[in-house]
mmCIF file of C-alpha atoms in Angstrom:
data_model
loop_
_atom_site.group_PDB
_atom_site.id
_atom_site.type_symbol
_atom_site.label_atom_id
_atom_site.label_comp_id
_atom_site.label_asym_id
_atom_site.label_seq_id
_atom_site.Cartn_x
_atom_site.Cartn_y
_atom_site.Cartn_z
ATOM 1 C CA UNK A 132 103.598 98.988 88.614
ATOM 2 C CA UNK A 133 101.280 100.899 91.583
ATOM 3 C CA UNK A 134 101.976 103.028 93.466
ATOM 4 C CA UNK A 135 100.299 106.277 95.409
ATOM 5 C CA UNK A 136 98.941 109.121 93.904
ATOM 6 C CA UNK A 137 99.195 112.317 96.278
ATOM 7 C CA UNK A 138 97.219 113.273 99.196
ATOM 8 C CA UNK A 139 94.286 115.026 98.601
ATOM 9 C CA UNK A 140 90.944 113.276 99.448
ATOM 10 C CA UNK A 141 87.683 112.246 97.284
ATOM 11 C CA UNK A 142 85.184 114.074 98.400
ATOM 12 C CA UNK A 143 83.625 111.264 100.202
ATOM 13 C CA UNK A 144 86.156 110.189 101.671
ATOM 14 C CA UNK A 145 86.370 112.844 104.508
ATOM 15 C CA UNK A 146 85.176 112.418 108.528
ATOM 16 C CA UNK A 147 86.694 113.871 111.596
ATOM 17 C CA UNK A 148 84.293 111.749 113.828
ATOM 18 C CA UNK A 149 85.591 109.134 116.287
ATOM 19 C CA UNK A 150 83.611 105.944 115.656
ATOM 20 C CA UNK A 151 84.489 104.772 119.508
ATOM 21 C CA UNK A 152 83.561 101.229 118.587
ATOM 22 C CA UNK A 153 84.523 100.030 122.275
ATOM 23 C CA UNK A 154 80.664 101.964 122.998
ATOM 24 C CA UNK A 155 78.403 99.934 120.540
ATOM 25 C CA UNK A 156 78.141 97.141 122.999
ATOM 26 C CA UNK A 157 78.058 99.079 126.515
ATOM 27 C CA UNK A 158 74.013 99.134 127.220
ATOM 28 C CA UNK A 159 73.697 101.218 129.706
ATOM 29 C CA UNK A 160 76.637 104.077 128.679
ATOM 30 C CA UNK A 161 74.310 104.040 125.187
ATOM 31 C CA UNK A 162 71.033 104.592 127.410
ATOM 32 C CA UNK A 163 72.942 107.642 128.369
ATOM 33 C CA UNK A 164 74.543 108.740 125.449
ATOM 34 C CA UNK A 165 71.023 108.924 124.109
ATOM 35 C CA UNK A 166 70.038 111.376 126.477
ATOM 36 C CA UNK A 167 71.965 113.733 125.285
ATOM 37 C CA UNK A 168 73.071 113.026 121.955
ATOM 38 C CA UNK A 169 72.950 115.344 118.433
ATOM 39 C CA UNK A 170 70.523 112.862 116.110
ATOM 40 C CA UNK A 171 70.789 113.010 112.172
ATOM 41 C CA UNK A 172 67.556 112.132 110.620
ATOM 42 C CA UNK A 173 67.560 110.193 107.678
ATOM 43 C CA UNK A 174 63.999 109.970 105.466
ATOM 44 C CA UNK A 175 64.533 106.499 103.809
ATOM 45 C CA UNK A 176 61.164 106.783 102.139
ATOM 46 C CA UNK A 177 62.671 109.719 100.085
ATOM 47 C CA UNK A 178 65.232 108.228 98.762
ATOM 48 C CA UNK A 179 67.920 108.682 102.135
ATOM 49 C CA UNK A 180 67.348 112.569 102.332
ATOM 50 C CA UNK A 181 68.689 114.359 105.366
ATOM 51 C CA UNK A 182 68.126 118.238 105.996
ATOM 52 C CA UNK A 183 70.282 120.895 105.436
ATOM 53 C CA UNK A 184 70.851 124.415 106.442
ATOM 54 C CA UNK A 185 70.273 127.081 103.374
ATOM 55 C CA UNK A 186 70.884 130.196 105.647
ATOM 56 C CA UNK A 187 74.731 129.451 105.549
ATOM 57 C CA UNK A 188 77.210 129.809 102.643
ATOM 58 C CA UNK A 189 77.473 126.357 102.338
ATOM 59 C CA UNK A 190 75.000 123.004 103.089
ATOM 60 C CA UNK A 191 75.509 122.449 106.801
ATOM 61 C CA UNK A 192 73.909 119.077 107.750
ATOM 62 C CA UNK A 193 71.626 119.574 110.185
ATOM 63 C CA UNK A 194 71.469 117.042 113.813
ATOM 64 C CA UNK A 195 68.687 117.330 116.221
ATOM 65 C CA UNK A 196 68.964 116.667 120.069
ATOM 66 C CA UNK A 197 67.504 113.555 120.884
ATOM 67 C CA UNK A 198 64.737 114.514 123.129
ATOM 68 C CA UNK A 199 63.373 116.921 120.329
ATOM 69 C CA UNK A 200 62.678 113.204 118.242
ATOM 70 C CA UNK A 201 59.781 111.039 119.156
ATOM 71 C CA UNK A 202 60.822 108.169 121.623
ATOM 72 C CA UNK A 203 59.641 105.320 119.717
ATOM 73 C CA UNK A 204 62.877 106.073 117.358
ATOM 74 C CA UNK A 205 65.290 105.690 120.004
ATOM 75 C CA UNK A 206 64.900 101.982 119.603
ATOM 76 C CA UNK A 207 66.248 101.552 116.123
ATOM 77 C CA UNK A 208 68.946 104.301 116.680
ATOM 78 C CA UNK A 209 72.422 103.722 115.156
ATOM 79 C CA UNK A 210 75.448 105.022 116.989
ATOM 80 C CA UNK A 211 77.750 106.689 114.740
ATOM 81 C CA UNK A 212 80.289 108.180 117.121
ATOM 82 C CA UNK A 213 81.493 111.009 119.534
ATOM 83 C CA UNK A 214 82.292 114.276 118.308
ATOM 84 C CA UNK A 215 85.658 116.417 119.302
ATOM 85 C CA UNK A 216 83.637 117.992 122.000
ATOM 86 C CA UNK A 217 82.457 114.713 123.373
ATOM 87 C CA UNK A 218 78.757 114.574 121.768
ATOM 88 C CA UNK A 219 77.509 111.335 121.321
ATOM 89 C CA UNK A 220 75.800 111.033 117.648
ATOM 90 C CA UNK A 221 73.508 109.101 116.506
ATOM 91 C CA UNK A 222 71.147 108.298 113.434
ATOM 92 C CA UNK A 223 67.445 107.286 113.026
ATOM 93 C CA UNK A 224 64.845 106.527 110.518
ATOM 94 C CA UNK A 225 61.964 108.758 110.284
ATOM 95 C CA UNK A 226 60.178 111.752 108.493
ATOM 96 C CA UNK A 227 62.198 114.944 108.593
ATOM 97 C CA UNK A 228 61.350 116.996 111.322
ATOM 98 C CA UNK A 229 60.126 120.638 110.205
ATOM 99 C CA UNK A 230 63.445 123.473 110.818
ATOM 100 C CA UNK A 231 63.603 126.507 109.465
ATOM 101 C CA UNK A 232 65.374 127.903 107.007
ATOM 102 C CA UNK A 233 66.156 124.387 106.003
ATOM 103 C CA UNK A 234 65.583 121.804 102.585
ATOM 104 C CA UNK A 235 65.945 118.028 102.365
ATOM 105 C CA UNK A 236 69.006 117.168 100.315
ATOM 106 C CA UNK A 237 70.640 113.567 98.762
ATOM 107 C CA UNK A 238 74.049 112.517 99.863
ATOM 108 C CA UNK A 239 75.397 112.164 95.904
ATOM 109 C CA UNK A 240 73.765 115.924 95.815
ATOM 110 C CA UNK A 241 75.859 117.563 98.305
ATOM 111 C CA UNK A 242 78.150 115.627 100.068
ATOM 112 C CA UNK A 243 80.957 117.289 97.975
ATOM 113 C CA UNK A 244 79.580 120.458 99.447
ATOM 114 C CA UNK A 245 79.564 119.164 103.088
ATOM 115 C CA UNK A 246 82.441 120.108 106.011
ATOM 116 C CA UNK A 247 84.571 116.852 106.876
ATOM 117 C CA UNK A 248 82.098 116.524 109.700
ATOM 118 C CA UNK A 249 79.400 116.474 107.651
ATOM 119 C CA UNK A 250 80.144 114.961 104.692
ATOM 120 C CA UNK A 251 81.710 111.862 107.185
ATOM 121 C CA UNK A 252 78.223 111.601 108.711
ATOM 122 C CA UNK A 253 76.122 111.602 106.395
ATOM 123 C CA UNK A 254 78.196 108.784 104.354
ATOM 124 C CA UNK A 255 78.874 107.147 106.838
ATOM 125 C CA UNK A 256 74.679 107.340 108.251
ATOM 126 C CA UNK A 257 73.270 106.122 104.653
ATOM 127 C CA UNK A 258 75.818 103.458 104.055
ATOM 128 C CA UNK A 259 75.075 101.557 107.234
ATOM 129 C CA UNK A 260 71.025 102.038 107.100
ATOM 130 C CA UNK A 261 71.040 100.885 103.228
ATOM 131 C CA UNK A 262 73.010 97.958 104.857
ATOM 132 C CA UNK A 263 70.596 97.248 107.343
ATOM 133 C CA UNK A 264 67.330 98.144 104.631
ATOM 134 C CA UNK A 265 69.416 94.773 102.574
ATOM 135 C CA UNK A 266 69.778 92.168 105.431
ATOM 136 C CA UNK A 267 66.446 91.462 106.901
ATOM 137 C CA UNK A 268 67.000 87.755 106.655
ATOM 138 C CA UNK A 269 70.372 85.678 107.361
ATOM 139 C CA UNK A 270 71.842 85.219 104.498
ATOM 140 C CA UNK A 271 72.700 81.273 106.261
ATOM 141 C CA UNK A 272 69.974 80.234 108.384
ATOM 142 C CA UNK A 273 67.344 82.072 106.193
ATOM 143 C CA UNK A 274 65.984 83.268 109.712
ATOM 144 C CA UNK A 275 64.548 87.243 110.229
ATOM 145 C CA UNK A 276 67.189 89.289 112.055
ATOM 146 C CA UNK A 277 67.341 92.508 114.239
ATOM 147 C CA UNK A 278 69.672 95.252 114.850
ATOM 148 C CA UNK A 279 72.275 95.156 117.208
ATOM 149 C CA UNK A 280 75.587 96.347 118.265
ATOM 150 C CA UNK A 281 74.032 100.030 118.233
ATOM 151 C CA UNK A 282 73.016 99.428 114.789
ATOM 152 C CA UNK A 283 76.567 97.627 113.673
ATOM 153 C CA UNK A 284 75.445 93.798 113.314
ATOM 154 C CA UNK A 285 72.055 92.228 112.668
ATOM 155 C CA UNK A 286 71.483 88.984 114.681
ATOM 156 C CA UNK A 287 68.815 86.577 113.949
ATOM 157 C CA UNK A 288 66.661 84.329 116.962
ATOM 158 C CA UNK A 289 69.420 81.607 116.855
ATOM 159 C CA UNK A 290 72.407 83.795 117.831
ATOM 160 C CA UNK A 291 73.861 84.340 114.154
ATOM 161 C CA UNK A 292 75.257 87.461 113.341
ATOM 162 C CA UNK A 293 75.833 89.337 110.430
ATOM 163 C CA UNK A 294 78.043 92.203 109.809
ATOM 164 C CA UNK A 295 78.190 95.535 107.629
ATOM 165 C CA UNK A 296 79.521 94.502 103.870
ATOM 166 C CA UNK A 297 80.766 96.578 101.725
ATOM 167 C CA UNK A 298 81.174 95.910 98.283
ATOM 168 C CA UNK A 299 84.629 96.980 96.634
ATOM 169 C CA UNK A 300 84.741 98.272 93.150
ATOM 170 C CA UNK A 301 87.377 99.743 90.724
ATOM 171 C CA UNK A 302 87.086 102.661 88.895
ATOM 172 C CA UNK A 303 90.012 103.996 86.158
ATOM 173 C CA UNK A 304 90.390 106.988 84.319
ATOM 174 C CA UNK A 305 92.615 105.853 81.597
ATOM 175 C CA UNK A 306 94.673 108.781 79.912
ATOM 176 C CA UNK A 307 97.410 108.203 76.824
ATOM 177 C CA UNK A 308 100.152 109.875 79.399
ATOM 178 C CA UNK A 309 100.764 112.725 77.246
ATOM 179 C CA UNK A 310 101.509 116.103 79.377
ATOM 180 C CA UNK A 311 100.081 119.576 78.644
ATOM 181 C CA UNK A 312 97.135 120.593 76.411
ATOM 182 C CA UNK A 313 97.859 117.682 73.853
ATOM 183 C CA UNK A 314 96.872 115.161 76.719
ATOM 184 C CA UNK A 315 93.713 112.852 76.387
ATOM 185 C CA UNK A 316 91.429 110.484 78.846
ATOM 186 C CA UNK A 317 89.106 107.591 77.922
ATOM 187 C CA UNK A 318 85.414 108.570 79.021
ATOM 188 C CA UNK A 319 83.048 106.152 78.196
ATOM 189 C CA UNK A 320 78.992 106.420 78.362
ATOM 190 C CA UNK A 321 77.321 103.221 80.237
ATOM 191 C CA UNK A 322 74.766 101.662 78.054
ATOM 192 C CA UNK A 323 72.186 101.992 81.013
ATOM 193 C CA UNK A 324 72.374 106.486 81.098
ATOM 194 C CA UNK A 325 70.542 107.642 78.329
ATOM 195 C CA UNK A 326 70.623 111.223 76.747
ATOM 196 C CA UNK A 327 68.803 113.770 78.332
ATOM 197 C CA UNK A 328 68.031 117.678 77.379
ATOM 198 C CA UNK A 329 71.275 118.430 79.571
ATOM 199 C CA UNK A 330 73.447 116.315 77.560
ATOM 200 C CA UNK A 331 75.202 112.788 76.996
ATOM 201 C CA UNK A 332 77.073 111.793 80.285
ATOM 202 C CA UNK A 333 80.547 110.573 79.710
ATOM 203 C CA UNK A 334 82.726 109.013 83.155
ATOM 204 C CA UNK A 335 85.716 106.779 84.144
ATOM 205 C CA UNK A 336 85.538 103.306 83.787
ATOM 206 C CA UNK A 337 84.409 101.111 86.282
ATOM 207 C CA UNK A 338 83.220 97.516 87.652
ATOM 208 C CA UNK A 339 83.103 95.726 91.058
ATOM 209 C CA UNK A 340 86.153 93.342 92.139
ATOM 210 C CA UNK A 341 85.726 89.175 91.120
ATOM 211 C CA UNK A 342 86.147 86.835 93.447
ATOM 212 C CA UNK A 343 89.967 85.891 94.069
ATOM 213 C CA UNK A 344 90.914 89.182 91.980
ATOM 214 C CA UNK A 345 92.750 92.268 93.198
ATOM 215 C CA UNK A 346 92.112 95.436 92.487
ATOM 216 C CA UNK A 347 94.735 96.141 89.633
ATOM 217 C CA UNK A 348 93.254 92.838 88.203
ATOM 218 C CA UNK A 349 90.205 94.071 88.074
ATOM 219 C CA UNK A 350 91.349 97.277 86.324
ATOM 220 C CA UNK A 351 93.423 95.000 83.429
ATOM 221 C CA UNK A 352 90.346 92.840 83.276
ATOM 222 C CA UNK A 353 87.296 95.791 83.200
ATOM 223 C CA UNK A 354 89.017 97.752 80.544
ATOM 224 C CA UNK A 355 90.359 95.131 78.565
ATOM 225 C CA UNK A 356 86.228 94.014 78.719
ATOM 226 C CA UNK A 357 84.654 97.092 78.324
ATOM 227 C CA UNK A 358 86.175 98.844 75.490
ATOM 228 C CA UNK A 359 88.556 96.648 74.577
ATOM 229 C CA UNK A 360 92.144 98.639 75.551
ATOM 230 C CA UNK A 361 94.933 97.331 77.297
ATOM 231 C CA UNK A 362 96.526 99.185 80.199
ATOM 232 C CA UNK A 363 99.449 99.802 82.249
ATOM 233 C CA UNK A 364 101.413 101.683 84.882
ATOM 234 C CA UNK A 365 97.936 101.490 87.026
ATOM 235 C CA UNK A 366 98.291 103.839 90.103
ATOM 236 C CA UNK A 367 96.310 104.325 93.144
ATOM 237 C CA UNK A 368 95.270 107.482 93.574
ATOM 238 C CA UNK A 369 92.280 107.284 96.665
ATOM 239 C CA UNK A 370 89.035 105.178 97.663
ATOM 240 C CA UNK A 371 86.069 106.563 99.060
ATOM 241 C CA UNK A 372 82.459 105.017 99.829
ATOM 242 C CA UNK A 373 79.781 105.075 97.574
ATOM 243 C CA UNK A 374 76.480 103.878 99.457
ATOM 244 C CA UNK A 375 74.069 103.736 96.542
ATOM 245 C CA UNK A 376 73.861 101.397 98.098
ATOM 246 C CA UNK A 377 76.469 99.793 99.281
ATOM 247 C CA UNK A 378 80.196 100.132 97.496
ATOM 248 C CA UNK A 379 83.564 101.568 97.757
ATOM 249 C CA UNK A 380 85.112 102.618 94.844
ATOM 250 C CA UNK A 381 88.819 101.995 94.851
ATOM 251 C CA UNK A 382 90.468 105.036 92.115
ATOM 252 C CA UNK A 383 93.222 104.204 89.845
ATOM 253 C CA UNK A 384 95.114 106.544 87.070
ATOM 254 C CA UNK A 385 96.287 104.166 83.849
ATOM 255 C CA UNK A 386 97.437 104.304 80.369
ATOM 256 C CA UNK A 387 96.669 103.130 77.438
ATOM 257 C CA UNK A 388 97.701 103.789 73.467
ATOM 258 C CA UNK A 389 94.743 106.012 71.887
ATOM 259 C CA UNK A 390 95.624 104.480 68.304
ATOM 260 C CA UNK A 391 94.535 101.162 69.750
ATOM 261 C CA UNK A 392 91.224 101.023 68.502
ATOM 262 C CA UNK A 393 88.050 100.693 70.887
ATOM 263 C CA UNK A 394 85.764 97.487 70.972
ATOM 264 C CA UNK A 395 83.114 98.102 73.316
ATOM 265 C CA UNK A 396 80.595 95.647 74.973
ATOM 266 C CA UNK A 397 77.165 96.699 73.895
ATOM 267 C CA UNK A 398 75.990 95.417 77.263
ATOM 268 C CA UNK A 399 78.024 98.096 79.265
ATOM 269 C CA UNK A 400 79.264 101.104 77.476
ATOM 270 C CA UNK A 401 77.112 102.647 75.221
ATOM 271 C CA UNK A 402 79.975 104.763 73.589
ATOM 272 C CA UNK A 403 83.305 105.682 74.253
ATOM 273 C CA UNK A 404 85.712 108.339 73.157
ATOM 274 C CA UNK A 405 89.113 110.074 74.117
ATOM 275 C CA UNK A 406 88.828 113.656 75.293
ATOM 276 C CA UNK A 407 91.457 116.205 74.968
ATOM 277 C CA UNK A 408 92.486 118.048 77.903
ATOM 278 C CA UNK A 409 91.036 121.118 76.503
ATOM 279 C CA UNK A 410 87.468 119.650 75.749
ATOM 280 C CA UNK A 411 87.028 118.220 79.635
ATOM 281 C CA UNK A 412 87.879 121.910 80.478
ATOM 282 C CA UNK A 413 85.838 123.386 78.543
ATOM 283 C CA UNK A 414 82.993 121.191 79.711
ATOM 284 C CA UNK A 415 84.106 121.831 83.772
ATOM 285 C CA UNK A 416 84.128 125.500 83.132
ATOM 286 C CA UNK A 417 80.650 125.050 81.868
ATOM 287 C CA UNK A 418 81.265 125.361 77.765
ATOM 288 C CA UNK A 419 79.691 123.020 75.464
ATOM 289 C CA UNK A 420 81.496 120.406 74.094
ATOM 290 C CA UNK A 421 79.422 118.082 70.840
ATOM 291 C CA UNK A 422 79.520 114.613 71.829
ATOM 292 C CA UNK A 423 77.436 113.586 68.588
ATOM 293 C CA UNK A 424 74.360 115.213 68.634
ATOM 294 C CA UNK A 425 74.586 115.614 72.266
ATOM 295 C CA UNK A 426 76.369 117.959 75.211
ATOM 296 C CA UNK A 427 79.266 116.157 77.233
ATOM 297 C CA UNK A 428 78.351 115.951 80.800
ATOM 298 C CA UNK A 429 81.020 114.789 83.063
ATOM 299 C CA UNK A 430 80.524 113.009 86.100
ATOM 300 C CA UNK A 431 78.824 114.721 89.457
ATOM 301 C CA UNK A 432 80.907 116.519 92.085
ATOM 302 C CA UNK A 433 80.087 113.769 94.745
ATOM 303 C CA UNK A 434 81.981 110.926 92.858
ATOM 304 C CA UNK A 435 85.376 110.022 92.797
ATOM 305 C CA UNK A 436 85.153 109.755 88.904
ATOM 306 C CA UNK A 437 85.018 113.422 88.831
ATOM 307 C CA UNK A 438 87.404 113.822 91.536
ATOM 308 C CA UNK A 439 89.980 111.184 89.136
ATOM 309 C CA UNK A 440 89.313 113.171 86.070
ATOM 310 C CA UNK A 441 90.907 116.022 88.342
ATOM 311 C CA UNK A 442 93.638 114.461 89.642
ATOM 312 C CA UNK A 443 94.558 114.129 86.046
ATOM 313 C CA UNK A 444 93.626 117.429 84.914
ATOM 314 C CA UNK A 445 95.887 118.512 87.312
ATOM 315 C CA UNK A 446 98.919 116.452 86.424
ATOM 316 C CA UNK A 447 99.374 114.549 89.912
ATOM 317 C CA UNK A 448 99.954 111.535 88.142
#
């Protein structure tokens, strides 16, 4: 069975900006937008870094005005949207332009830090350039294409077009269904994160959807192949994008018997374990918790595994 899961967001998941799609062909009201727009910067050369305020209590992303910018980077400028106010945004590609009081930060750094606003624009900003950074050539006529659409196709010299994709993936934290302290979750470590001096990192299951496979399919399946565990009562507890570079992860709850023992593919998961409820706890509120000769690490604020491992914490499902 699936159902819903409560309504608190991922942290990525989060935008109050109006896309106003209608605008992304209209020429000459985007010549004018321009003008007057608020322009996030985005520094692909460092890995997709944008700037952000450190004089504030939080990260506040920070947007330049359009004529501050160099006009050569009006050309490849992406329209994102219009603000409540009315203030056409937009993003380009380019080195960060020097602001006080300010530090160049990664999305899967602070994005669960970021306002709605912010943390909508900046996803939103890094998932459509890594898109464009991916589809130089038609994927069809093998032909170079060029941005269009204020940024939201790619069209190559014939006329073809090509559209923003977006990759869906599932990702499970898998719990025994056992309430209160005595409660465990399945972490498991992927065979590709090695130990560091911080510690072993441990996070939900995951793996992108087959073709001709739903979503709860692909939980059953990526489990079942993983570690080896059947599951059930699968329920849907949120989705949010994950543009590293190009997914969105689609977050299920699910249980599973913890005397069923684990048989994990070398190839993915490195090692696997339950946790109590009390050990992923201890580990949030910063304790250590022995994970063989290691420290657990769980998964970063930013991701909707952590944000999952919550929602369980929590009891919501």
């Amino acid at each position: 069975m699936v159902s819903g899961c409560g309504n608190s967001s991922p942290p990525l998941a989060r935008s109050t900006l109006d896309r106003a799609a209608h605008r992304r062909t209209d020429l000459q009201w985007l010549a004018q937008a321009w003008a007057g727009a608020r322009v996030l910067v985005l520094d692909v050369e460092a890995g997709g870094r944008a700037l952000v305020r450190t004089d504030t209590a939080v990260p506040e992303l920070v947007l330049v005005a359009a004529d501050d910018l160099p006009p050569a980077l009006a050309v490849g400028a992406m329209f994102l949207g219009v603000e409540p106010d009315g203030a056409p945004v937009f993003c380009v590609h380019g080195t960060l332009p020097a602001v006080p009081e300010t530090r160049p930060a990664q999305l899967r750094n602070v994005g669960h830090l970021l306002s709605d606003r912010d943390a909508g624009l900046f996803t939103t900003a890094l998932a459509l350039t890594n898109w464009h950074l991916r589809h130089l050539y038609h994927p069809v006529t093998g032909e170079p294409t060029r941005a269009d659409e204020a940024g939201w196709t790619r069209v190559d010299p014939t006329g073809e077009r090509v559209w923003p994709r977006t990759d869906p993936a599932m990702i499970v934290l898998v719990h025994d269904g056992v309430g209160g302290g005595e409660g465990r979750c399945l972490l498991g470590n992927n065979a590709t994160w090695p130990s560091t001096k911080d510690g072993r990192r441990f996070s939900c299951l995951a793996g992108y959807l087959e073709p001709g496979e739903s979503a709860e399919a692909a939980v059953l399946r990526e489990v079942r192949e993983e570690v080896g565990v059947e599951v059930s009562d699968i329920t849907y507890a949120g989705s949010q994008a994950w543009p590293f570079p190009g997914s969105l992860m689609l977050g299920f709850l699910a249980t599973a018997d913890p005397g069923c023992p684990l048989r994990l593919d070398p190839a993915e998961i490195a090692e696997a374990r339950w946790f109590s409820r009390q050990e992923i706890e201890a580990a949030l509120a910063g304790r250590p918790v022995e994970v063989g000769d290691a420290r657990l690490l769980l998964p970063p604020p930013s991701s909707i595994a952590l944000f999952l491992v919550h929602r369980w914490l929590d009891g919501h499902c």
